[in-house]
mmCIF file of C-alpha atoms in Angstrom:
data_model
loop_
_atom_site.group_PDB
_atom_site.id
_atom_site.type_symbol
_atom_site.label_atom_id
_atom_site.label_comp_id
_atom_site.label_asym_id
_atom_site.label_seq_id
_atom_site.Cartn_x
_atom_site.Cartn_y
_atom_site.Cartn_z
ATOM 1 C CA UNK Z 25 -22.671 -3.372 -3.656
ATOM 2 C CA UNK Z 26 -20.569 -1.012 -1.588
ATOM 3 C CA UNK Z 27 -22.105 2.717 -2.787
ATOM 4 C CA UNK Z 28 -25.624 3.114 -2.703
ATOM 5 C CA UNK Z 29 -25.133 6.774 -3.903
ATOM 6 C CA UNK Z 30 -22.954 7.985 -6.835
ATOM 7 C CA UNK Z 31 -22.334 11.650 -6.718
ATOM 8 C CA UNK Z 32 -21.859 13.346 -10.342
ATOM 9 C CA UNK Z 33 -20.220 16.307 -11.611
ATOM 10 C CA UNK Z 34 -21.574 17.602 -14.462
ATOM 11 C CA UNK Z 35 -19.277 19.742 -16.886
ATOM 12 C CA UNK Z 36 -16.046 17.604 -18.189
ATOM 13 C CA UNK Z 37 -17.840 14.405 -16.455
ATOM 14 C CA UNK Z 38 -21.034 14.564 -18.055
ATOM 15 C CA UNK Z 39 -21.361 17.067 -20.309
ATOM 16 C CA UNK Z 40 -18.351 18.061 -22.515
ATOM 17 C CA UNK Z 41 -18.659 22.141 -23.011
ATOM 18 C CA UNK Z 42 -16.712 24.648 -23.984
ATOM 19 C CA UNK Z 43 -17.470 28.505 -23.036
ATOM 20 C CA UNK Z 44 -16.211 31.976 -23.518
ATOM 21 C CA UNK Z 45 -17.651 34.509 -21.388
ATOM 22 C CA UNK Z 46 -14.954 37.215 -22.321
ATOM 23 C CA UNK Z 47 -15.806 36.856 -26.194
ATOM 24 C CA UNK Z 48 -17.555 39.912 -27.594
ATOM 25 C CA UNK Z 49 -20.603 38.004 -28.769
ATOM 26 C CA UNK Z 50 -22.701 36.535 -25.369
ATOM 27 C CA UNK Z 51 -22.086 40.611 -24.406
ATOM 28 C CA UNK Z 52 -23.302 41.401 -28.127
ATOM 29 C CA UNK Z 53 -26.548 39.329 -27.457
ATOM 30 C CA UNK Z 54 -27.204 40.262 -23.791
ATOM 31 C CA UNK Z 55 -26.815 44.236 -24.900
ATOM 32 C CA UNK Z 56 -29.395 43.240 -27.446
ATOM 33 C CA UNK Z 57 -31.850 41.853 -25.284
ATOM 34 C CA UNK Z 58 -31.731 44.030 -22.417
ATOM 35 C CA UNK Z 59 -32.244 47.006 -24.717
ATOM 36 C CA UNK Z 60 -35.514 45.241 -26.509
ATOM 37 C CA UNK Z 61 -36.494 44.618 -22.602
ATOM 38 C CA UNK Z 62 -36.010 47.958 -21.077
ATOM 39 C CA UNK Z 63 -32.543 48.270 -19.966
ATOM 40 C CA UNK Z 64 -30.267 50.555 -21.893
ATOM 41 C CA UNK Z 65 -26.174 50.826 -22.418
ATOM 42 C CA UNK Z 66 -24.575 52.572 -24.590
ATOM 43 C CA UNK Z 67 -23.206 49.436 -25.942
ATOM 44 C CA UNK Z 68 -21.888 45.796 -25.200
ATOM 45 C CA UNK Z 69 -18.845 47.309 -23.733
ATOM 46 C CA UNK Z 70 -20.776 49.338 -21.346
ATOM 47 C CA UNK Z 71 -22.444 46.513 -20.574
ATOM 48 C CA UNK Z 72 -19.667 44.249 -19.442
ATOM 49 C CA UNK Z 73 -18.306 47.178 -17.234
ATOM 50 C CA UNK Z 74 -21.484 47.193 -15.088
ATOM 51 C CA UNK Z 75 -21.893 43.538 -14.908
ATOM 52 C CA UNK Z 76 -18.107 43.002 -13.550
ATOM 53 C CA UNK Z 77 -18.481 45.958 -10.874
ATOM 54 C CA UNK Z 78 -21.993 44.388 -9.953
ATOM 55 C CA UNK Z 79 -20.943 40.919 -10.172
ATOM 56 C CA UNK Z 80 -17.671 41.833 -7.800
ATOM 57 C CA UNK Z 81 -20.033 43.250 -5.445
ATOM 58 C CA UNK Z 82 -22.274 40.305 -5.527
ATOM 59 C CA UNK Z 83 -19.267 37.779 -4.577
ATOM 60 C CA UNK Z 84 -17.498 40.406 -2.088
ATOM 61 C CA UNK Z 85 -21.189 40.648 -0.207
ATOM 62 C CA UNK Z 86 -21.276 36.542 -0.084
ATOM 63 C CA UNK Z 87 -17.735 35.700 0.807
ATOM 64 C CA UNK Z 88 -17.746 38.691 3.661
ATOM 65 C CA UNK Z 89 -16.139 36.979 6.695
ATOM 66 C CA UNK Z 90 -16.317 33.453 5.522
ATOM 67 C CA UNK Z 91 -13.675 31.305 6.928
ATOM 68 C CA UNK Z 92 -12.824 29.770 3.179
ATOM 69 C CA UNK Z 93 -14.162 32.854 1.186
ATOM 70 C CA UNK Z 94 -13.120 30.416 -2.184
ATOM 71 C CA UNK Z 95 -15.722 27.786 -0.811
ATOM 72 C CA UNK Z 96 -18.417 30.404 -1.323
ATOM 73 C CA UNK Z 97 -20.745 30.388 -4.074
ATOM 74 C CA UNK Z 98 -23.009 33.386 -4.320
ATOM 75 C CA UNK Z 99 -25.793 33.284 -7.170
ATOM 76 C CA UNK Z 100 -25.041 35.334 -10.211
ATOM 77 C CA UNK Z 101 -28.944 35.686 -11.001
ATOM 78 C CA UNK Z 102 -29.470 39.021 -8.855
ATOM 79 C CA UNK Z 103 -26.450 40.386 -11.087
ATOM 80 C CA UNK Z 104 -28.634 40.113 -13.836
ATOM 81 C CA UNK Z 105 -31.680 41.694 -12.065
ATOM 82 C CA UNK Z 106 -29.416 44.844 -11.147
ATOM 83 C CA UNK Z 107 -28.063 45.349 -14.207
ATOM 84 C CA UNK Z 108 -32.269 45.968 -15.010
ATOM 85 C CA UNK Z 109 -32.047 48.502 -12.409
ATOM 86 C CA UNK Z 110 -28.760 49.844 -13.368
ATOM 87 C CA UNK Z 111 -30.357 50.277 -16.827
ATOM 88 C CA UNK Z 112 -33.214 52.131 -15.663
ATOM 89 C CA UNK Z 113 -35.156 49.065 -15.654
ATOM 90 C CA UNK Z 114 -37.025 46.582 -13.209
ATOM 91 C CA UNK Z 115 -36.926 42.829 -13.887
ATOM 92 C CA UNK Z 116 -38.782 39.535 -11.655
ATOM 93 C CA UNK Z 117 -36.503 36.816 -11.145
ATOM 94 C CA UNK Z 118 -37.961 34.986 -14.517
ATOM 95 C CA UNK Z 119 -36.766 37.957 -17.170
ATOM 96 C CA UNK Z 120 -33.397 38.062 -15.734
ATOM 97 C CA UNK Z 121 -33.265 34.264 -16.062
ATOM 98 C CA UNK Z 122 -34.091 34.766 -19.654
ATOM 99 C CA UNK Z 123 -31.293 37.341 -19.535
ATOM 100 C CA UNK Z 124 -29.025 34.822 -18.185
ATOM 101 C CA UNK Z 125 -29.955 32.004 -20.572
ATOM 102 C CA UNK Z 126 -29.232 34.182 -23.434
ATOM 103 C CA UNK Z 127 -26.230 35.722 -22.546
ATOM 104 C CA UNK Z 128 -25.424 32.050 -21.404
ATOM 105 C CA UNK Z 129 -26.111 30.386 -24.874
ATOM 106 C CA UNK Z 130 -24.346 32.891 -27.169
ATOM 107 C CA UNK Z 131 -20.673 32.081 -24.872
ATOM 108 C CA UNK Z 132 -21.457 28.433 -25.342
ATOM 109 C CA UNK Z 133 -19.146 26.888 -28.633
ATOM 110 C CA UNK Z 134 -19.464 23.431 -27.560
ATOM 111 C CA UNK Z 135 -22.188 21.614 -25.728
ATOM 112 C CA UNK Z 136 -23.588 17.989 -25.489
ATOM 113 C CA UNK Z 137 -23.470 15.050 -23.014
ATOM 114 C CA UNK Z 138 -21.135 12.359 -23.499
ATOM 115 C CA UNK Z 139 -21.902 8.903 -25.295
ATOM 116 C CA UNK Z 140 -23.751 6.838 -22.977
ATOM 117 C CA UNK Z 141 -24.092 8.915 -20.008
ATOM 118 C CA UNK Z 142 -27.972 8.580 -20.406
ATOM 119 C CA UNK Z 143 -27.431 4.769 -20.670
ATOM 120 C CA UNK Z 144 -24.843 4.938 -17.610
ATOM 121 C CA UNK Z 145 -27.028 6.910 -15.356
ATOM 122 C CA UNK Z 146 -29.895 4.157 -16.296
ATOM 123 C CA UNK Z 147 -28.157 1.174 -15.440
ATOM 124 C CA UNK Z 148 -26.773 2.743 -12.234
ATOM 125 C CA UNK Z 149 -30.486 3.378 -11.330
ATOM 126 C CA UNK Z 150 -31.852 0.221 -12.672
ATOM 127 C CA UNK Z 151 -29.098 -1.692 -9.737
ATOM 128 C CA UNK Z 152 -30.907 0.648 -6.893
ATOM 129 C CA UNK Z 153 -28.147 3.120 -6.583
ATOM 130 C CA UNK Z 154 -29.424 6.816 -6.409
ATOM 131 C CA UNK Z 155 -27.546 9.216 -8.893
ATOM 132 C CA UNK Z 156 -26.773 13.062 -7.655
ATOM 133 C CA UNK Z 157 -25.494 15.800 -9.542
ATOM 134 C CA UNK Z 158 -22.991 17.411 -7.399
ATOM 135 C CA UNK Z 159 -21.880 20.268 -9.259
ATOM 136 C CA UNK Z 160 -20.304 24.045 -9.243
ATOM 137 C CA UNK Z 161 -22.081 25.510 -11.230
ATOM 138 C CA UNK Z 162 -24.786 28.600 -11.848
ATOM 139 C CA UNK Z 163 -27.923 27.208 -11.588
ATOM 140 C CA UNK Z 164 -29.861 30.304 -14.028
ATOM 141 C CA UNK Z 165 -27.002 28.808 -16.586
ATOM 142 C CA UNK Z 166 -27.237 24.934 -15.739
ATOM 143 C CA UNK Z 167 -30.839 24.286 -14.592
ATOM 144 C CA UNK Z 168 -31.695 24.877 -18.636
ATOM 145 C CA UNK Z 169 -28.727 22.627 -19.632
ATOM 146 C CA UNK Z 170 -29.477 19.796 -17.589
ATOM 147 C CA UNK Z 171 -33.595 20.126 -19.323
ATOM 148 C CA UNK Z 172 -31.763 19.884 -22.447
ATOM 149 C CA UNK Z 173 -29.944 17.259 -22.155
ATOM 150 C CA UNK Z 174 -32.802 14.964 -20.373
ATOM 151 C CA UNK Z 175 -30.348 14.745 -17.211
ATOM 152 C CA UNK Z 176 -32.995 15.870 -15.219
ATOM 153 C CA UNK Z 177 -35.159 13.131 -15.492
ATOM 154 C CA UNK Z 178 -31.941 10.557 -15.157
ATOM 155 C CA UNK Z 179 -30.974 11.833 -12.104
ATOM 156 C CA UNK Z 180 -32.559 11.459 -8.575
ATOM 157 C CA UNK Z 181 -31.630 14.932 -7.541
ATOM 158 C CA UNK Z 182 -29.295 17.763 -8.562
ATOM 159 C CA UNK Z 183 -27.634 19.748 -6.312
ATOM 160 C CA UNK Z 184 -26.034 23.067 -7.540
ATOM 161 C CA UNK Z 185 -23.387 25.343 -5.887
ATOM 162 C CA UNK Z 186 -24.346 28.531 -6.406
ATOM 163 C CA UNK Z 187 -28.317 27.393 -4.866
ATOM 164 C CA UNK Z 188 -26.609 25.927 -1.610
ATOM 165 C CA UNK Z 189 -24.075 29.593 -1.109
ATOM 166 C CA UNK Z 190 -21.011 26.522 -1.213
ATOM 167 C CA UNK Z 191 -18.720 24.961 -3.732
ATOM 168 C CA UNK Z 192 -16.520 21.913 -4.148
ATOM 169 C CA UNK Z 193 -13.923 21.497 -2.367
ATOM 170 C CA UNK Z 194 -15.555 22.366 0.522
ATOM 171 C CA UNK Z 195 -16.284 19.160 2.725
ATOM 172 C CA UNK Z 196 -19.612 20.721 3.782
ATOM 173 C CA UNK Z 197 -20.804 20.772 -0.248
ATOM 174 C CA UNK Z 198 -20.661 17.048 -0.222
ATOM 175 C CA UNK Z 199 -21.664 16.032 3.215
ATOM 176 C CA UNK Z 200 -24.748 18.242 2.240
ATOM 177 C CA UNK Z 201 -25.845 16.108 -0.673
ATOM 178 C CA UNK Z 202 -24.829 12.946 1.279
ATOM 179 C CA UNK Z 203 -27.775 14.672 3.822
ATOM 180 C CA UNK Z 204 -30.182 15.241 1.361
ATOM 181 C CA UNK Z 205 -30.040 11.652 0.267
ATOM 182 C CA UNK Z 206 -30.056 10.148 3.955
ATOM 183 C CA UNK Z 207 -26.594 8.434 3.577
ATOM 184 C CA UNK Z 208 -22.986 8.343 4.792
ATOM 185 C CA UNK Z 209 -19.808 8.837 3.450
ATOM 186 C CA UNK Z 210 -18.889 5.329 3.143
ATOM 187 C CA UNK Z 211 -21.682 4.237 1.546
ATOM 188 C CA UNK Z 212 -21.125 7.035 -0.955
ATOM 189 C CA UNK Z 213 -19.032 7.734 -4.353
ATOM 190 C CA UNK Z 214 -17.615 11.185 -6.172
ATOM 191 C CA UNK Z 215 -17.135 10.986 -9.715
ATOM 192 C CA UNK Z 216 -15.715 13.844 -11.165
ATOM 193 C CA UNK Z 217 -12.826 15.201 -13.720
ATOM 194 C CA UNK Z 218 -10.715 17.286 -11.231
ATOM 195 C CA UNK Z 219 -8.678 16.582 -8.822
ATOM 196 C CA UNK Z 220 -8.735 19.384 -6.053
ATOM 197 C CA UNK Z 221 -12.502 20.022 -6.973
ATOM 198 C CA UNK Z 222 -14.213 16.379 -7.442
ATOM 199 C CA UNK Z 223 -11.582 13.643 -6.229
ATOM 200 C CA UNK Z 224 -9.324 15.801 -2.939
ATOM 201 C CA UNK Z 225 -12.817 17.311 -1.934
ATOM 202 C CA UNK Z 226 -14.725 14.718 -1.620
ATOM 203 C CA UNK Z 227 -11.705 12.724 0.365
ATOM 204 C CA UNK Z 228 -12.322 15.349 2.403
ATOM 205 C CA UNK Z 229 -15.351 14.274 3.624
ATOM 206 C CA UNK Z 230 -14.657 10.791 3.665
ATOM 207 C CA UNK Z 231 -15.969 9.930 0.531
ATOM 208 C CA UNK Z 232 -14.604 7.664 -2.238
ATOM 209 C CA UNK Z 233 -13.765 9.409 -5.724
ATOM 210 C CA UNK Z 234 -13.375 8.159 -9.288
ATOM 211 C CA UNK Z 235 -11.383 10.266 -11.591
ATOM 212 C CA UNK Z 236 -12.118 10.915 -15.300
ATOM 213 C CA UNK Z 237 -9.828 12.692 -17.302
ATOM 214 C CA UNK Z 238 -11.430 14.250 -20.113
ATOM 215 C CA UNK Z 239 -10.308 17.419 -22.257
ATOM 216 C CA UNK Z 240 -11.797 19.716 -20.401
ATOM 217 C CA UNK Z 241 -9.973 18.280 -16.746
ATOM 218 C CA UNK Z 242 -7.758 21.210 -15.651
ATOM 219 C CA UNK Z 243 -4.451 21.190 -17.786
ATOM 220 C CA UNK Z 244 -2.483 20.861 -14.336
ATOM 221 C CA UNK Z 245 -4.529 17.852 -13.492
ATOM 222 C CA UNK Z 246 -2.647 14.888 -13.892
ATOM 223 C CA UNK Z 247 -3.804 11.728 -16.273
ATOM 224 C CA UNK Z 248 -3.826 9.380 -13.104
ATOM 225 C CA UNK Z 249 -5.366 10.810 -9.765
ATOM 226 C CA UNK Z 250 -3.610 9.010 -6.921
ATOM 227 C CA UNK Z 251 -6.016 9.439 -4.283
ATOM 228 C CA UNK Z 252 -9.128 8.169 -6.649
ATOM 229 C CA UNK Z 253 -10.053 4.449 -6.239
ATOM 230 C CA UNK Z 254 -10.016 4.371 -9.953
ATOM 231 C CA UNK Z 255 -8.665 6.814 -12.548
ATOM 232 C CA UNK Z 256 -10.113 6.540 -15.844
ATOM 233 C CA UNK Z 257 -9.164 7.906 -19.594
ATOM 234 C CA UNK Z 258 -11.930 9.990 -20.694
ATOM 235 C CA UNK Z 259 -15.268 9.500 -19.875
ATOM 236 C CA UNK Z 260 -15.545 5.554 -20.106
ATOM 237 C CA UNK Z 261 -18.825 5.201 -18.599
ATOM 238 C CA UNK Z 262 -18.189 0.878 -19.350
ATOM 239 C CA UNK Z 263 -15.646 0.986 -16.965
ATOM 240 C CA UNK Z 264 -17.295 3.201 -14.346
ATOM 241 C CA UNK Z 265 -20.531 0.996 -14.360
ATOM 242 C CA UNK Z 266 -18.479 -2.029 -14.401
ATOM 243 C CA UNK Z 267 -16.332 -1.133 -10.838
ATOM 244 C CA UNK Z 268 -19.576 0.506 -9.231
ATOM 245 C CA UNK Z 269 -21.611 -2.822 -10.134
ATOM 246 C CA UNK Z 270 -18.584 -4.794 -8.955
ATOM 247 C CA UNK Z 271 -18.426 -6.671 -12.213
#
């Protein structure tokens, strides 16, 4: 077999969600817990006001002389710690996780992983080919997500943007996983469901991609990805096993 890795993202490759964090009801819920845990707004709308002055603080600290300030991914938990302080409040790192998780689950609409990406992940592991989540994404929000779904026990490691300060496209994201798992580019594979993000970054770094266009694949992503080795409709996991197997 040619890959002995398979990179993963997660959201629109293996877990179809849908979110809204500008809806009135994840700010309802976080205004609600916050005040029963010591921090108090005058309301929801309050609320969201501090958190997007604190949270544009947070990215303008991270991405400060970067030389691809887009590549940067700071960590939204400490936003959720100074909004404790900004509340008259203190909070450790676990309460304004639990902050996070709630305000997290009430923007949520749609969550779940797709058919037979459990069985998928299996067989891929069963052949001797390590599995990596490779993913931009919060880890306060998707560290819980991936428990729920049982992806962290189907995986052989999970590596999260906003943990490593870097996010896909960014060459360095991948060649850092590739490190982690003690392999090289050709020897690796991206599958993902968009095409700057998962398919041109990883190319990038030298690294093969599979494309899988699902709902939730940006709506200016096209239905065939040129520069994949093999574009897929929707998450067909058959197919996917089949070409990294070489069936």
């Amino acid at each position: 077999m040619r890959y002995e890795v398979v990179l993963f993202d997660l959201y629109g490759t293996l877990i179809d969600i849908r979110t809204d964090e500008q809806a009135t009801k994840p700010w309802q819920e976080l205004w609600e817990f916050l005040d029963a845990t010591g921090a108090h707004y005058d309301d929801a709308a309050h609320l969201k006001a501090s958190f997007d002055q604190l949270n544009a603080v947070n990215v303008q600290e991270a991405r400060k002389g970067a030389e691809h300030p887009d590549w940067v991914e700071p960590d939204v938990l400490p936003v959720f710690q100074r909004l404790y302080a900004a509340g008259g409040s203190m909070a450790s790192p676990q309460l304004a996780a639990k902050a996070a998780w709630v305000f997290r689950k009430a923007s949520t609409s749609k969550f779940g992983l797709y058919p037979g990406a459990l069985e998928m992940l299996g067989k891929l592991r069963e052949a001797g080919i390590r599995t990596v989540l490779a993913s931009n994404a919060q880890a306060c929000y998707t560290r819980p997500e991936i428990e729920v779904t049982g992806l962290n026990k189907a995986l052989d490691r999970i590596v999260i943007s906003s943990e490593e300060g870097m996010r896909k496209p960014s060459p360095k994201f991948f060649l850092r996983a590739l490190e982690y798992e003690y392999t090289t580019p050709d020897r690796a594979l991206m599958v993902g469901n968009e095409e700057r993000c998962d398919i041109q970054g990883a190319a990038s770094a030298g690294i093969d991609g599979v494309y899988l266009h699902t709902a939730i694949s940006r709506q200016d992503d096209p239905e065939i990805c040129e520069q994949a080795v093999l574009s897929l409709n929707g998450a067909d996991y058959d197919a996917l096993t089949a070409f990294v197997l070489g069936e």
